[in-house]
Amino acid sequence: MVIDVKDLYEKLEEYKGKDITLQGWVRNHRKQKEFGFIDFHDGTYFKSVQVVYDNKLSDFEEIQKLRVGSSIEVLGTVMDSPAKGQEFEVHLKEWKLFGDSPEDYPIQPKRHTREFLREQAYLRPRTNLFGAIFRVRSVAAMAIHEYFQSHNYVYVHTPLITTADCEGSDQMFKITTFDFNHLPMKDGKVDMSKDLFGKTAFVTGTGQLHGEAFAMAYKKIYTFGPTFRTEKSNTKTHSNEFWMIEPEIAFCDLEGLMDIEEDMLKSVVQRVLDKCPLEIDFFDQFVEKGLKEKLTKLVKAKFTRISYHDAIDILKKADVKWEFTPSYDDDIAKEHEKYITEYFNGPVFITNWPKDIKTWYMKVNDDGKTVAAVDLEVPGAGELMGGSQREEDYDKLLKRIKEMNVDQDTVDWFCNLRKFGGCYHSGFGMGFERLLIYLTGVDNIRDVIPFPRTPNNCDY
Amino acid sequence: MVIDVKDLYEKLEEYKGKDITLQGWVRNHRKQKEFGFIDFHDGTYFKSVQVVYDNKLSDFEEIQKLRVGSSIEVLGTVMDSPAKGQEFEVHLKEWKLFGDSPEDYPIQPKRHTREFLREQAYLRPRTNLFGAIFRVRSVAAMAIHEYFQSHNYVYVHTPLITTADCEGSDQMFKITTFDFNHLPMKDGKVDMSKDLFGKTAFVTGTGQLHGEAFAMAYKKIYTFGPTFRTEKSNTKTHSNEFWMIEPEIAFCDLEGLMDIEEDMLKSVVQRVLDKCPLEIDFFDQFVEKGLKEKLTKLVKAKFTRISYHDAIDILKKADVKWEFTPSYDDDIAKEHEKYITEYFNGPVFITNWPKDIKTWYMKVNDDGKTVAAVDLEVPGAGELMGGSQREEDYDKLLKRIKEMNVDQDTVDWFCNLRKFGGCYHSGFGMGFERLLIYLTGVDNIRDVIPFPRTPNNCDY
């Protein structure tokens, strides 16, 4: 029977002395005159298996021709290994070649730059680094589901196609079935009523509004899906397609929201530490020194909670020559985020932001100047989550909608949630890639997304 | 401390005789002269809690004004209930109103048609039916993740934005940042090089091609995300946005694929039976008589496996006046699917389809006429999954690409997977809504998607 390398490592004692069959790929192949060592990998586990053969095998010469990247099946006996630090090896008895790999196979057993591997997006998960990154991505995604499901949250698939332009339509992609070179016209303008949905439609950058509707039915919900932004930025943290988690919780205020954010993050980080110890060790050694300690510390830390006002006070008092002068009315810059997390030596919740730099559905505080919003700043990753208590008062919400020129018609139903058994409630959004950057130490969003989409870059 | 209704039901014995606080909504309110009964619901559980109060409470008259749909907090004592069939009740001590609900609140405690509730998409999860449907959706999604993760699959977020038109660009939405009324022109045509990605981009209907690249690294992967189709059909089974699961497995042939499909489906159905017994009972009683038995039977069934040729034989021999005459070369119709599943009285895998009605990447069988494709037909839901062994031979794949006029440039990297350690491999796709229709007995796709998108219908 064919087994996974993961199962072999996990139940090694059961398999010792027995014959097993493995299917996978040649990662490396060291040939000697009388022996050979195949570094065999099947992708189910971070580690390879050392497959050993000698010239007593009748097809010894054929085996020695096996090239890096080839797909093979091996039948062999699991034996203790004489090699230091190696738990076992497999003594080859029979083998089969499925698919050869040419000499110019791009993924050779040597150090490739991440830039080069980005150009080989369809092959890069075969490397140690990207193999580890995308396994952590999978495990972290599952950890998020596990957290919310075990806390009675309902997972909601909010729609991606929307006709509401409440986020500002210039930040959203339009979606259409039109042929651009044969557009239907009416009165000198493109006749959008002829498009599939009968009007202009977008793909959305948030599921929050729809999430709220479901939170008013299930009390606790979360979304986890792709989102889109049209930003034309080529930075390490921007991508036009990325995944977001957006929980929304009824009967929850800002303090309660921070409790949830903190608990969730710790749970997910702990899960990744438990399930991917080899990957984390690898990142710690080759990507970000101290990563493992950083993550372990986070799980035990008590996150600081300070107001935006107090954070600005700290920045103003700091003996630092800022590029951007801290101000009680403006947004804070990356340099400020960094200072604050270093100042408190850990994650910091910053609460009660100036209302003018935040969005329309956040609850305005009694001071009339700030909103009950909270950003979580994390050492090394900056803003990891952003959330707020939502405005639950119908009239106040409408006032904000008018002040901020939101198209009321498109969010009418959302406002109505306040009329039909509305309650105080809160929610947050976490960019999944931001979390992965934090978990892996890899600092470019292009390296934590399987096939990243950025301006002028949509290959594969 | 505030607790969830779900936890109250699950740990009822612990709470009996104790005071608890609940937060949620008034589902119904029966008032008598000296007593009142609030049907209290917080969305975490299918069942409500009966909250009982009497005129000994000083604010008795105020309580009696509580309207259906209002959001409240109640503090009370968990007591045995004198009412037959009711496990307990909560004797009210204190309460708070958060949000009132007007007399014309659309979700009144009476029977509403599904058509009416579709018009109230943002409120319908507050009903018994839709509350149950979307909880099953959440639980089934989790069950799918649990199945694949526990079998060493890696969850891959394949990109939605793509510039490859291999599915036929007429079936895909275009995505753009252009203002339709001010398009950049060049040589009398729209200059697509000016768009964000420098060329025409689409949102995709499949993650399969990208999934294969990851299967060649991890051996076993799955995707689970939204997909889009531009079909202008207004049927019960079509939607322009829906969710798909697409596993892809290296070293797996058609027989192996069927084993996985069968095992996965049984596991997910069993999980839903275990986790949502009340919801399933409800569907069984009010939506599809015999649903529970159908699902229980499926878990124990051995799925039939027959070839397409043999299926057509059966159809031809059948004493039925077909609307569409069964043919060895054409696709089968819904009436045929139905007959076949009834003939075998259970799920049926139909294998080895005529190559001309299937797509280009499927493995052509030795007969040169059929492909190693398999559809799973399920009683009551029709085609639930579609999969195939993939063509692993580079030259044969290229031949098919030319025959079927696929734009080779856009799938070049995909073909290269055959050159670099390719192997026999298979995969399938399951429409998540198709599964939900099967699990709930609800027969319209619009009723299993939180906010469905269909032609001329993109409200909310």
Coordinates of C-alpha atoms in Angstrom, one line a residue, chain A residues 115-368:
Chain A
E115 CA 12.6 37.0 -7.3
F116 CA 13.6 34.1 -9.6
L117 CA 11.1 31.8 -8.0
R118 CA 8.3 34.4 -8.4
E119 CA 8.9 34.0 -12.2
Q120 CA 8.4 30.3 -11.7
A121 CA 5.2 30.6 -9.6
Y122 CA 3.8 27.3 -10.8
L123 CA 7.0 25.4 -9.7
R124 CA 8.0 27.3 -6.6
P125 CA 5.9 25.3 -4.1
R126 CA 8.4 22.5 -4.8
T127 CA 11.1 24.3 -2.9
N128 CA 11.6 24.1 0.8
L129 CA 10.8 27.8 1.4
F130 CA 7.6 28.0 -0.6
G131 CA 6.6 24.4 0.3
A132 CA 6.7 25.6 3.9
I133 CA 4.9 28.9 3.2
F134 CA 1.9 27.4 1.5
R135 CA 1.6 24.6 4.0
V136 CA 1.5 27.2 6.7
R137 CA -1.1 29.1 4.7
S138 CA -3.3 26.0 4.6
V139 CA -2.8 25.2 8.3
A140 CA -3.5 28.8 9.3
A141 CA -6.7 28.9 7.2
M142 CA -7.9 25.7 8.9
A143 CA -6.9 27.1 12.4
I144 CA -9.1 30.2 11.7
H145 CA -12.1 28.0 10.7
E146 CA -11.5 25.8 13.8
Y147 CA -11.4 28.8 16.1
F148 CA -14.6 30.4 14.9
Q149 CA -16.6 27.1 14.4
S150 CA -15.7 26.0 17.9
H151 CA -16.9 29.3 19.3
N152 CA -20.4 28.9 17.7
Y153 CA -19.7 31.3 14.8
V154 CA -21.5 30.6 11.5
Y155 CA -19.3 30.8 8.4
V156 CA -21.0 33.0 5.8
H157 CA -20.2 33.2 2.1
T158 CA -20.9 36.8 1.4
P159 CA -21.3 37.7 -2.3
L160 CA -18.3 39.1 -4.3
I161 CA -20.4 40.6 -7.0
T162 CA -22.1 43.7 -5.8
T163 CA -23.9 46.7 -7.3
A164 CA -23.4 48.8 -4.1
D165 CA -20.6 51.3 -4.5
C166 CA -20.4 52.1 -0.8
E167 CA -16.7 51.5 -0.7
G168 CA -16.1 54.0 -3.4
S169 CA -16.4 52.6 -6.9
D170 CA -13.0 53.8 -7.9
Q171 CA -11.5 51.3 -5.6
M172 CA -13.4 48.4 -7.0
F173 CA -13.1 46.4 -10.2
K174 CA -16.0 46.6 -12.5
I175 CA -17.3 43.2 -13.8
T176 CA -19.0 42.9 -17.1
T177 CA -20.1 40.7 -19.9
F178 CA -19.7 43.5 -22.5
D179 CA -17.4 43.3 -25.5
F180 CA -15.4 46.6 -25.0
N181 CA -15.3 47.1 -28.7
H182 CA -19.1 46.8 -29.2
L183 CA -20.7 48.5 -26.3
P184 CA -24.4 49.1 -26.3
M185 CA -25.1 52.8 -26.3
K186 CA -28.1 54.9 -25.2
D187 CA -28.2 58.7 -25.3
G188 CA -24.5 58.9 -26.0
K189 CA -23.6 56.8 -23.0
V190 CA -22.9 53.1 -22.4
D191 CA -26.3 51.5 -21.6
M192 CA -25.5 49.6 -18.4
S193 CA -29.0 48.2 -18.3
K194 CA -27.9 45.8 -21.1
D195 CA -25.3 44.2 -18.9
L196 CA -26.0 40.8 -17.2
F197 CA -27.2 42.3 -13.9
G198 CA -29.0 45.2 -15.5
K199 CA -26.6 47.8 -14.0
T200 CA -23.0 48.4 -13.2
A201 CA -21.6 45.7 -11.1
F202 CA -18.4 45.4 -9.1
V203 CA -16.3 42.7 -7.3
T204 CA -16.2 43.8 -3.8
G205 CA -13.5 44.5 -1.3
T206 CA -15.4 43.6 1.8
G207 CA -18.1 41.3 3.0
Q208 CA -18.8 43.3 6.1
L209 CA -22.2 44.8 5.2
H210 CA -23.6 41.4 4.3
G211 CA -21.9 39.9 7.3
E212 CA -23.8 42.3 9.6
A213 CA -27.1 41.1 8.2
F214 CA -26.2 37.6 9.2
A215 CA -24.8 38.6 12.6
M216 CA -28.3 40.0 13.3
A217 CA -29.6 36.4 12.8
Y218 CA -26.8 34.2 14.1
K219 CA -25.2 36.5 16.7
K220 CA -21.7 35.5 15.7
I221 CA -20.6 35.0 12.1
Y222 CA -17.4 35.2 10.1
T223 CA -16.5 35.4 6.4
F224 CA -13.3 34.1 4.8
G225 CA -12.9 34.7 1.2
P226 CA -11.1 36.6 -1.5
T227 CA -11.4 40.4 -1.9
F228 CA -10.2 42.8 -4.6
R229 CA -8.7 46.3 -4.7
T230 CA -7.8 48.3 -7.7
E231 CA -4.8 50.0 -6.1
K232 CA -2.0 50.7 -8.5
S233 CA 0.7 50.3 -5.9
N234 CA 3.8 48.2 -6.3
T235 CA 4.8 47.7 -2.7
K236 CA 5.6 44.7 -0.6
T237 CA 2.2 44.8 1.1
H238 CA -0.2 45.5 -1.8
S239 CA -1.9 43.0 -4.0
N240 CA -5.0 43.4 -6.1
E241 CA -6.4 40.1 -4.9
F242 CA -6.1 38.8 -1.4
W243 CA -8.1 36.9 1.3
M244 CA -9.8 38.4 4.2
I245 CA -11.5 37.2 7.4
E246 CA -14.3 39.4 8.6
P247 CA -16.1 38.4 11.8
E248 CA -19.1 40.3 13.0
I249 CA -20.6 39.9 16.4
A250 CA -23.9 41.1 17.8
F251 CA -24.0 42.3 21.4
C252 CA -20.4 43.1 21.4
D253 CA -18.7 46.4 22.2
L254 CA -15.2 47.6 21.5
E255 CA -13.7 46.0 24.6
G256 CA -15.4 42.7 23.8
L257 CA -14.1 42.9 20.2
M258 CA -10.5 43.3 21.4
D259 CA -11.0 40.2 23.6
I260 CA -12.0 38.2 20.6
E261 CA -9.3 39.5 18.4
E262 CA -6.6 38.7 21.0
D263 CA -8.0 35.3 21.7
M264 CA -8.4 34.3 18.1
L265 CA -4.9 35.4 17.1
K266 CA -3.3 33.6 20.0
S267 CA -5.3 30.4 19.1
V268 CA -4.3 30.5 15.5
V269 CA -0.6 31.2 16.2
Q270 CA -0.5 28.4 18.8
R271 CA -2.1 26.0 16.3
V272 CA 0.5 26.8 13.6
L273 CA 3.3 26.3 16.2
D274 CA 1.8 23.0 17.1
K275 CA 1.1 21.8 13.5
C276 CA 4.0 23.2 11.6
P277 CA 7.0 23.0 14.0
L278 CA 9.5 22.1 11.2
E279 CA 8.3 24.9 9.0
I280 CA 8.5 27.4 11.8
D281 CA 12.0 26.2 12.7
F282 CA 13.0 26.6 9.0
F283 CA 11.7 30.2 8.8
D284 CA 13.4 30.9 12.1
Q285 CA 16.7 29.7 10.7
F286 CA 16.5 31.0 7.2
V287 CA 14.0 33.8 7.0
E288 CA 13.5 35.7 10.3
K289 CA 15.9 35.1 13.2
G290 CA 13.9 35.0 16.4
L291 CA 10.5 34.2 14.6
K292 CA 9.8 31.2 16.8
E293 CA 10.4 33.2 20.0
K294 CA 8.3 36.1 18.6
L295 CA 5.4 33.8 18.0
T296 CA 5.7 31.9 21.3
K297 CA 5.9 35.2 23.2
L298 CA 2.8 36.5 21.4
V299 CA 0.7 33.6 22.6
K300 CA 1.5 34.4 26.2
A301 CA 1.5 38.2 25.9
K302 CA -1.2 40.5 27.3
F303 CA -1.9 42.9 24.5
T304 CA -1.7 46.6 25.4
R305 CA -4.8 48.7 24.8
I306 CA -4.4 52.5 24.4
S307 CA -6.4 55.3 22.9
Y308 CA -5.3 57.0 19.7
H309 CA -4.8 60.2 21.7
D310 CA -2.5 58.5 24.1
A311 CA -0.5 56.9 21.3
I312 CA 0.0 60.3 19.7
D313 CA 1.2 61.6 23.1
I314 CA 3.8 58.9 23.2
L315 CA 4.9 59.6 19.7
K316 CA 5.1 63.4 20.3
K317 CA 7.2 62.8 23.4
A318 CA 9.5 60.4 21.6
D319 CA 13.1 61.5 20.9
V320 CA 12.8 60.6 17.2
K321 CA 13.1 62.7 14.1
W322 CA 9.8 61.6 12.3
E323 CA 9.4 61.7 8.6
F324 CA 5.7 62.5 9.3
T325 CA 4.9 64.6 12.3
P326 CA 2.4 62.8 14.6
S327 CA -0.9 64.6 14.9
Y328 CA -4.1 64.1 16.8
D329 CA -6.1 64.5 13.6
D330 CA -4.1 62.6 11.0
D331 CA -3.6 58.9 10.4
I332 CA -0.4 57.4 11.8
A333 CA 2.4 56.3 9.5
K334 CA 4.3 53.0 9.4
E335 CA 7.2 54.6 11.4
H336 CA 4.7 55.4 14.1
E337 CA 3.2 51.9 14.2
K338 CA 6.7 50.5 14.5
Y339 CA 7.6 52.8 17.3
I340 CA 4.5 52.0 19.3
T341 CA 4.9 48.2 19.1
E342 CA 8.6 48.6 20.1
Y343 CA 7.6 51.0 22.9
F344 CA 5.3 48.4 24.4
N345 CA 7.4 45.5 23.2
G346 CA 4.4 43.6 21.9
P347 CA 1.0 43.8 20.2
V348 CA -0.9 47.0 20.8
F349 CA -4.6 47.8 20.3
I350 CA -5.0 51.5 19.4
T351 CA -8.6 52.6 20.0
N352 CA -10.9 55.6 19.4
W353 CA -9.6 57.1 16.2
P354 CA -10.4 60.5 14.7
K355 CA -13.6 60.0 12.9
D356 CA -12.5 61.9 9.8
I357 CA -9.9 59.3 8.9
K358 CA -12.2 56.4 9.3
T359 CA -15.3 55.1 7.5
W360 CA -19.0 55.9 7.7
Y361 CA -20.4 52.9 9.5
M362 CA -18.3 53.2 12.7
K363 CA -19.9 54.3 15.9
V364 CA -19.2 57.9 16.7
N365 CA -18.1 58.4 20.3
D366 CA -19.8 60.8 22.7
D367 CA -17.0 63.3 22.1
G368 CA -18.4 63.7 18.6

